[in-house]
Amino acid sequence: MMMVYVDKLVLYPSSPKWKYGAACHLFADTEDELHAFASRIGLRRAWFQEHSILRHYDLTSKRRQKALEYGATEVLDEFVVSQIRYRRAQRNHF
């Protein structure tokens, strides 16, 4: 079963770098799941953020709503932190 997640929407003041006002992250258990889901909701692969700890896509509020409609699971900050810790431990383990 594909597990794809969105965290909470964070409001940002208007700036030249981010004109959408709010954003969140879309991430998944595996990178393949993430890219497949992102494609389903119309995200471009070029928007992928390849951070070593939490590979993700940034979403606007509109895209976040679409992700939820397509089955993404909304998660709390604590879940995101636990995923980052787990992935960091896995990276350091090898």
Short mmCIF file of C-alpha atoms in Angstrom, two decimals:
data_model
loop_
_atom_site.label_atom_id
_atom_site.label_comp_id
_atom_site.label_asym_id
_atom_site.label_seq_id
_atom_site.Cartn_x
_atom_site.Cartn_y
_atom_site.Cartn_z
CA MET A 1 0.00 0.00 0.00
CA MET A 2 1.37 3.40 -1.00
CA MET A 3 1.86 5.77 1.92
CA VAL A 4 2.14 9.42 1.02
CA TYR A 5 1.99 12.21 3.57
CA VAL A 6 1.41 15.95 3.84
CA ASP A 7 2.36 18.00 6.85
CA LYS A 8 0.59 21.10 8.11
CA LEU A 9 0.25 24.19 6.01
CA VAL A 10 2.59 26.99 7.10
CA LEU A 11 1.74 30.60 6.28
CA TYR A 12 4.57 32.69 4.89
CA PRO A 13 4.61 36.45 4.44
CA SER A 14 4.71 37.59 0.85
CA SER A 15 8.20 37.49 -0.57
CA PRO A 16 9.81 37.40 -4.00
CA LYS A 17 10.98 33.82 -3.33
CA TRP A 18 7.57 32.41 -2.35
CA LYS A 19 4.54 34.15 -3.79
CA TYR A 20 1.90 31.61 -2.79
CA GLY A 21 1.44 32.63 0.87
CA ALA A 22 1.43 29.12 2.36
CA ALA A 23 3.21 25.81 1.84
CA CYS A 24 3.63 22.30 3.15
CA HIS A 25 5.61 19.19 2.24
CA LEU A 26 4.56 16.08 0.33
CA PHE A 27 6.69 13.03 1.17
CA ALA A 28 6.34 9.25 1.13
CA ASP A 29 7.77 6.01 2.46
CA THR A 30 9.74 5.53 -0.75
CA GLU A 31 10.94 7.84 -3.46
CA ASP A 32 9.17 5.79 -6.15
CA GLU A 33 5.85 6.19 -4.30
CA LEU A 34 6.48 9.90 -3.94
CA HIS A 35 7.18 10.49 -7.63
CA ALA A 36 4.23 8.36 -8.75
CA PHE A 37 1.84 10.23 -6.46
CA ALA A 38 3.29 13.62 -7.38
CA SER A 39 2.73 12.84 -11.04
CA ARG A 40 -0.89 11.87 -10.34
CA ILE A 41 -1.62 15.27 -8.81
CA GLY A 42 0.16 17.19 -11.56
CA LEU A 43 3.52 18.05 -9.99
CA ARG A 44 6.57 18.42 -12.19
CA ARG A 45 9.59 16.27 -11.39
CA ALA A 46 11.70 19.45 -11.51
CA TRP A 47 9.93 20.59 -8.32
CA PHE A 48 11.31 17.64 -6.35
CA GLN A 49 13.44 18.67 -3.36
CA GLU A 50 16.22 16.10 -2.99
CA HIS A 51 17.20 16.69 0.62
CA SER A 52 19.21 13.83 2.08
CA ILE A 53 16.97 13.45 5.13
CA LEU A 54 13.46 14.10 3.80
CA ARG A 55 13.03 14.08 0.04
CA HIS A 56 9.84 15.97 -0.74
CA TYR A 57 7.82 18.31 -2.90
CA ASP A 58 6.66 21.70 -1.65
CA LEU A 59 2.91 22.17 -2.03
CA THR A 60 0.71 25.24 -2.14
CA SER A 61 -2.57 25.09 -0.22
CA LYS A 62 -4.45 24.21 -3.43
CA ARG A 63 -2.07 21.35 -4.26
CA ARG A 64 -2.21 20.18 -0.63
CA GLN A 65 -5.99 19.89 -0.87
CA LYS A 66 -5.65 17.90 -4.11
CA ALA A 67 -3.11 15.58 -2.46
CA LEU A 68 -5.56 14.92 0.38
CA GLU A 69 -8.37 14.26 -2.10
CA TYR A 70 -6.14 11.71 -3.86
CA GLY A 71 -5.41 9.88 -0.61
CA ALA A 72 -2.39 11.50 1.03
CA THR A 73 -2.38 11.21 4.81
CA GLU A 74 -2.24 14.39 6.87
CA VAL A 75 0.40 14.11 9.59
CA LEU A 76 1.41 16.11 12.64
CA ASP A 77 4.80 17.70 13.19
CA GLU A 78 5.74 14.88 15.58
CA PHE A 79 5.40 12.36 12.75
CA VAL A 80 7.60 14.43 10.47
CA VAL A 81 10.25 14.69 13.19
CA SER A 82 10.10 10.92 13.79
CA GLN A 83 10.57 10.29 10.06
CA ILE A 84 13.55 12.62 9.92
CA ARG A 85 15.14 10.91 12.93
CA TYR A 86 14.51 7.45 11.47
CA ARG A 87 15.92 8.37 8.07
CA ARG A 88 18.94 10.06 9.63
CA ALA A 89 19.63 6.93 11.71
CA GLN A 90 19.30 4.72 8.61
CA ARG A 91 21.72 6.93 6.69
CA ASN A 92 24.26 6.86 9.54
CA HIS A 93 23.86 3.13 10.03
CA PHE A 94 25.36 2.17 6.66
#
